[in-house]
Amino acid sequence: MIPTRRFGPTGRDVPILGQGTWQLRDKAAALDALRVGLDLGMTHVDTAELYTGSEEVVGQAIAGRKRDEIFLVSKVLPQHASYEGTLRACDASLARLGTSYLDVYLQHWNDGSFPIAETMRAMGTLIDQGKIRFAGVSNFDVDELAEAKSALGKHRLACNQVLYHLGARGIESDVLPWCKKNGVAVVGYSPFGSRGGFPTGKAGRALEEVARRLGKTPRQVTLAFLARDESVFLIPKAEKSEHVRENAGGAFALPKDALATLDEAFPMRPGLSFL
Ligand code: NAP
């Protein structure tokens, strides 16, 4: 089973490694892979109205399972994030997922279409209606985070889902410290840089060497490095079951010397990156 940690203010212990569902190519394979992941304890499942067909596949994957053992997250598009639009988008996501509530509902990103406060007001309504347990955001910088947190009032901001991989560690400069200080979980997306490619050159060799020494694979070491902070959760996407099995082995504590080697090989450059 995957180790868990407390997810921001939710009171829920959530597995460090969950599952992403963007850009599914083979829906049948993706469904199998999701089920394998759920059986392995990767029960934090991330989807979005943007990911055409993905919510339906997730709905199939969780059908027949105990709903309270799944940590289900979906997202509203910024163009739909008016007060009424957010309520409508949530209803549509729930219908596609075949469930009565989301554990966290995220504003996918802020493009200025609607005031953040208006979207968060809708989130508050959805919480009061029992359609979502918590509100969250994605791709928010610290100013946007502060605005969302304050707009939510009595409701708590659960998480900020952000780009985080070995070549994009910018959140460590400001977003991650802000979230830690404010008790907000950080969910790192695209931990393999999205396209499944792999670091090459000197840095890639350093990663391979660490993996060899520890008897792990480079991808497992990548996940372990990115999840080293106790506020961070990761949602790698894999529609090949063997990839899911490999990734499930990536929730472990790296020794100090391995952390130092990787920190040097993949230096942090400040600033929030956006896919
Ligand atoms: P990712 O998880 O960094 O990489 C996915 C790619 O890595 C796929 O091609 C996958 O292949 C491959 N892969 C996974 N495990 C592997 C393994 N063990 N060995 C070899 N290849 C492996 O990319 P992502 O999909 O961009 O990010 C993850 C999730 O984050 C998304 O699915 C989505 O849920 C979320 N996300 C959110 C945002 C946002 O704006 N909030 C943006 C991007 C992503 P196969 O599929 O063939 O197994």
Coordinates of C-alpha atoms and ligand atoms in Angstrom, one line a residue:
M1 CA 0.0 0.0 0.0
I2 CA 1.1 3.6 -0.6
P3 CA 2.0 5.6 2.5
T4 CA -0.4 8.4 3.3
R5 CA -0.1 11.9 4.7
R6 CA -2.5 14.5 5.9
F7 CA -4.0 16.4 3.0
G8 CA -4.0 20.1 3.9
P9 CA -7.0 21.0 6.1
T10 CA -9.2 18.1 5.0
G11 CA -8.6 15.8 8.0
R12 CA -8.0 13.1 5.4
D13 CA -4.9 10.9 5.1
V14 CA -4.3 10.7 1.4
P15 CA -1.8 8.5 -0.5
I16 CA 1.4 10.3 -1.4
L17 CA 1.0 9.0 -4.9
G18 CA -2.3 9.2 -6.8
Q19 CA -3.2 8.9 -10.4
G20 CA -3.6 11.5 -13.2
T21 CA -5.9 11.0 -16.2
W22 CA -5.1 13.6 -18.8
Q23 CA -4.7 12.7 -22.4
L24 CA -5.9 9.1 -22.2
R25 CA -5.2 7.4 -25.6
D26 CA -6.5 3.9 -25.0
K27 CA -9.5 4.1 -22.7
A28 CA -9.7 0.3 -22.1
A29 CA -6.0 0.2 -21.1
A30 CA -6.5 3.3 -19.0
L31 CA -9.4 1.8 -17.1
D32 CA -7.3 -1.3 -16.4
A33 CA -4.4 0.8 -15.2
L34 CA -6.6 2.9 -13.0
R35 CA -8.0 -0.2 -11.4
V36 CA -4.5 -1.6 -10.8
G37 CA -3.5 1.7 -9.2
L38 CA -6.6 1.7 -7.0
D39 CA -5.8 -1.8 -5.8
L40 CA -2.3 -0.7 -5.0
G41 CA -3.6 2.2 -2.9
M42 CA -3.2 5.0 -5.4
T43 CA -6.7 6.2 -4.5
H44 CA -6.3 9.9 -5.1
V45 CA -7.7 10.2 -8.6
D46 CA -7.3 13.4 -10.6
T47 CA -9.6 14.4 -13.5
A48 CA -11.1 17.5 -15.0
E49 CA -13.9 18.6 -17.3
L50 CA -11.2 19.6 -19.7
Y51 CA -10.0 16.0 -20.1
T52 CA -12.5 14.7 -22.6
G53 CA -13.7 11.2 -21.8
S54 CA -11.6 11.0 -18.7
E55 CA -14.3 11.6 -16.1
E56 CA -16.3 8.7 -17.6
V57 CA -13.4 6.4 -17.4
V58 CA -12.7 7.4 -13.8
G59 CA -16.4 6.8 -13.1
Q60 CA -16.1 3.3 -14.4
A61 CA -12.9 2.7 -12.5
I62 CA -14.4 3.7 -9.1
A63 CA -17.8 2.1 -9.7
G64 CA -18.6 -0.6 -7.2
R65 CA -15.8 0.6 -4.8
K66 CA -16.4 2.2 -1.4
R67 CA -16.7 5.8 -2.3
D68 CA -15.1 7.0 1.0
E69 CA -11.9 5.0 0.1
I70 CA -11.4 7.1 -3.0
F71 CA -10.1 10.7 -3.0
L72 CA -11.7 12.1 -6.1
V73 CA -10.7 15.5 -7.6
S74 CA -12.1 17.3 -10.6
K75 CA -11.7 20.8 -12.0
V76 CA -13.8 23.6 -13.5
L77 CA -12.4 25.4 -16.5
P78 CA -11.7 29.1 -16.0
Q79 CA -14.1 30.0 -18.8
H80 CA -16.9 28.3 -16.9
A81 CA -15.9 29.7 -13.5
S82 CA -18.6 32.2 -13.0
Y83 CA -20.9 31.6 -10.0
E84 CA -23.6 29.8 -12.0
G85 CA -21.1 28.3 -14.4
T86 CA -19.2 26.6 -11.6
L87 CA -22.3 25.1 -10.2
R88 CA -23.3 23.8 -13.6
A89 CA -19.9 22.4 -14.4
C90 CA -19.8 20.6 -11.1
D91 CA -23.1 19.0 -11.7
A92 CA -22.0 17.9 -15.1
S93 CA -18.7 16.4 -13.7
L94 CA -20.6 14.5 -11.0
A95 CA -23.0 13.1 -13.7
R96 CA -20.0 11.9 -15.8
L97 CA -18.3 10.5 -12.8
G98 CA -21.4 8.7 -11.5
T99 CA -20.9 10.0 -8.0
S100 CA -22.7 12.4 -5.7
Y101 CA -19.7 14.4 -4.4
L102 CA -16.1 15.3 -5.1
D103 CA -13.5 15.3 -2.4
V104 CA -11.9 18.4 -3.8
Y105 CA -13.1 20.6 -6.7
L106 CA -10.4 22.9 -8.3
Q107 CA -10.4 26.0 -10.3
H108 CA -8.2 24.6 -13.1
W109 CA -6.4 27.9 -13.6
N110 CA -7.2 31.6 -13.4
D111 CA -7.3 33.4 -16.7
G112 CA -9.1 36.4 -15.4
S113 CA -12.5 35.5 -17.0
F114 CA -14.2 35.8 -13.6
P115 CA -13.1 37.2 -10.3
I116 CA -11.5 34.5 -8.1
A117 CA -13.9 35.6 -5.3
E118 CA -16.9 34.7 -7.5
T119 CA -15.6 31.2 -8.2
M120 CA -14.8 30.7 -4.6
R121 CA -18.3 31.8 -3.6
A122 CA -19.6 29.1 -5.9
M123 CA -17.3 26.6 -4.3
G124 CA -18.7 27.6 -0.9
T125 CA -22.2 26.9 -2.2
L126 CA -21.2 23.5 -3.5
I127 CA -19.7 22.7 -0.1
D128 CA -22.9 23.7 1.6
Q129 CA -24.9 21.6 -0.8
G130 CA -22.7 18.6 -0.1
K131 CA -21.6 18.3 -3.7
I132 CA -17.9 18.9 -2.9
R133 CA -16.1 18.4 0.4
F134 CA -13.4 21.0 -0.2
A135 CA -12.4 23.8 -2.6
G136 CA -9.0 23.9 -4.2
V137 CA -7.1 25.7 -7.0
S138 CA -4.6 24.8 -9.6
N139 CA -1.7 26.8 -11.2
F140 CA -2.3 29.7 -8.7
D141 CA 0.6 31.9 -7.7
V142 CA 0.9 33.3 -4.2
D143 CA -1.2 36.4 -4.8
E144 CA -4.0 34.3 -6.3
L145 CA -3.7 31.8 -3.5
A146 CA -4.1 34.6 -0.9
E147 CA -7.1 35.9 -2.7
A148 CA -8.8 32.5 -3.0
K149 CA -8.1 31.7 0.7
S150 CA -9.6 35.0 1.9
A151 CA -12.6 34.7 -0.5
L152 CA -13.4 31.3 0.9
G153 CA -14.1 32.8 4.3
K154 CA -15.2 30.1 6.7
H155 CA -14.4 27.3 4.2
R156 CA -10.8 26.1 3.9
L157 CA -8.6 26.0 0.8
A158 CA -7.5 22.4 0.4
C159 CA -4.8 22.4 -2.2
N160 CA -3.0 24.0 -5.0
Q161 CA -2.2 21.7 -7.9
V162 CA 0.9 22.8 -9.8
L163 CA 3.5 21.7 -12.3
Y164 CA 6.4 19.9 -10.5
H165 CA 9.1 17.8 -12.0
L166 CA 12.8 17.6 -11.9
G167 CA 13.2 20.2 -14.5
A168 CA 10.5 22.5 -13.0
R169 CA 11.1 23.0 -9.3
G170 CA 10.1 26.7 -9.2
I171 CA 7.3 26.1 -6.7
E172 CA 9.9 25.4 -4.1
S173 CA 10.8 29.2 -4.0
D174 CA 7.4 30.6 -3.1
V175 CA 4.3 28.6 -3.7
L176 CA 5.4 25.6 -1.6
P177 CA 6.5 27.7 1.4
W178 CA 3.2 29.7 1.2
C179 CA 1.2 26.5 1.1
K180 CA 3.1 25.0 4.0
K181 CA 2.6 28.1 6.1
N182 CA -1.1 28.2 5.4
G183 CA -1.8 24.5 5.7
V184 CA -2.6 24.0 2.1
A185 CA -1.6 20.7 0.3
V186 CA 0.5 20.9 -2.8
V187 CA -0.3 18.4 -5.5
G188 CA 2.5 18.2 -8.1
Y189 CA 1.3 17.4 -11.6
S190 CA 3.3 16.1 -14.6
P191 CA 6.0 14.6 -12.4
F192 CA 7.6 13.0 -15.5
G193 CA 7.4 16.2 -17.5
S194 CA 4.1 15.1 -19.1
R195 CA 5.4 13.3 -22.2
G196 CA 7.1 10.5 -20.4
G197 CA 10.5 11.5 -21.7
F198 CA 13.5 11.1 -19.5
P199 CA 16.3 13.3 -18.4
T200 CA 19.5 12.8 -20.4
G201 CA 23.0 14.0 -20.2
K202 CA 24.9 14.5 -16.9
A203 CA 21.7 15.0 -14.8
G204 CA 20.1 11.9 -16.3
R205 CA 23.2 9.9 -15.5
A206 CA 23.2 11.1 -11.9
L207 CA 19.6 10.0 -11.5
E208 CA 20.4 6.6 -13.0
E209 CA 23.3 6.2 -10.6
V210 CA 21.2 7.0 -7.6
A211 CA 18.5 4.6 -8.7
R212 CA 21.1 1.8 -9.3
R213 CA 22.6 2.3 -5.9
L214 CA 19.2 2.1 -4.2
G215 CA 17.9 -0.8 -6.3
K216 CA 15.0 1.4 -7.6
T217 CA 14.1 2.6 -11.1
P218 CA 14.9 6.2 -12.1
R219 CA 11.2 7.0 -12.2
Q220 CA 10.7 5.7 -8.7
V221 CA 13.6 7.8 -7.5
T222 CA 12.1 10.8 -9.3
L223 CA 8.8 10.4 -7.5
A224 CA 10.5 9.9 -4.1
F225 CA 12.5 13.1 -4.6
L226 CA 9.5 15.2 -5.6
A227 CA 7.4 13.9 -2.7
R228 CA 10.2 14.5 -0.1
D229 CA 8.3 17.4 1.4
E230 CA 5.5 16.4 3.8
S231 CA 3.0 18.8 2.1
V232 CA 3.4 17.4 -1.4
F233 CA 1.3 14.8 -3.2
L234 CA 1.9 13.6 -6.7
I235 CA -0.4 12.4 -9.5
P236 CA 1.6 10.6 -12.2
K237 CA -0.4 9.5 -15.2
A238 CA 0.1 6.1 -16.6
E239 CA -2.3 4.1 -18.8
K240 CA 0.1 1.1 -19.0
S241 CA -0.5 -1.1 -15.9
E242 CA 3.2 -1.9 -15.7
H243 CA 3.9 1.8 -15.5
V244 CA 1.4 2.1 -12.6
R245 CA 3.1 -0.8 -10.8
E246 CA 6.5 0.7 -11.2
N247 CA 5.3 4.1 -10.0
A248 CA 3.7 2.6 -6.9
G249 CA 7.2 1.8 -5.8
G250 CA 8.1 5.5 -5.7
A251 CA 6.8 6.4 -2.3
F252 CA 9.9 6.0 -0.1
A253 CA 12.3 8.2 1.8
L254 CA 15.5 8.9 0.0
P255 CA 18.7 9.0 2.0
K256 CA 20.4 12.4 2.5
D257 CA 23.2 11.8 0.1
A258 CA 20.8 10.8 -2.7
L259 CA 18.7 14.0 -2.0
A260 CA 21.9 16.1 -2.2
T261 CA 23.0 14.5 -5.5
L262 CA 19.6 15.1 -7.1
D263 CA 19.3 18.6 -5.8
E264 CA 22.6 19.4 -7.5
A265 CA 21.8 17.6 -10.7
F266 CA 18.4 19.2 -11.1
P267 CA 18.7 22.7 -9.6
M268 CA 15.7 24.8 -8.6
R269 CA 15.0 27.9 -10.6
P270 CA 12.5 30.2 -9.0
G271 CA 9.1 31.0 -10.3
L272 CA 5.8 29.2 -10.9
S273 CA 5.8 27.2 -14.2
F274 CA 2.7 26.5 -16.1
L275 CA 2.4 23.7 -18.5
Ligands
NAP1 P1 3.2 12.8 -16.3 O1 2.5 12.0 -15.3 O2 4.4 13.6 -16.0 O3 3.7 11.8 -17.5 C1 2.7 10.9 -18.2 C2 3.5 10.1 -19.2 O4 4.5 9.4 -18.5 C3 2.7 9.2 -20.0 O5 3.2 9.2 -21.3 C4 3.0 7.8 -19.3 O6 2.9 6.7 -20.2 C5 4.4 8.0 -18.9 N1 4.8 7.2 -17.8 C6 4.2 7.2 -16.5 N2 4.8 6.3 -15.7 C7 5.8 5.7 -16.5 C8 6.7 4.7 -16.2 N3 6.8 4.1 -15.0 N4 7.6 4.4 -17.2 C9 7.6 5.0 -18.4 N5 6.7 6.0 -18.7 C10 5.8 6.3 -17.7 O7 2.2 13.7 -17.1 P2 0.8 14.4 -17.0 O8 -0.2 13.5 -17.5 O9 1.0 15.7 -17.7 O10 0.6 14.7 -15.5 C11 0.0 13.9 -14.6 C12 -1.4 14.3 -14.3 O11 -1.5 15.6 -13.7 C13 -2.3 14.5 -15.5 O12 -2.7 13.2 -16.0 C14 -3.5 15.3 -14.9 O13 -4.3 14.5 -14.2 C15 -2.7 16.3 -14.0 N6 -2.4 17.5 -14.7 C16 -2.9 18.7 -14.2 C17 -2.6 19.9 -14.9 C18 -3.3 21.1 -14.3 O14 -3.2 22.2 -15.0 N7 -3.8 21.1 -13.2 C19 -1.8 19.9 -16.0 C20 -1.2 18.8 -16.4 C21 -1.5 17.6 -15.8 P3 1.6 5.8 -20.4 O15 0.4 6.7 -20.2 O16 1.8 5.2 -21.7 O17 1.6 4.7 -19.3

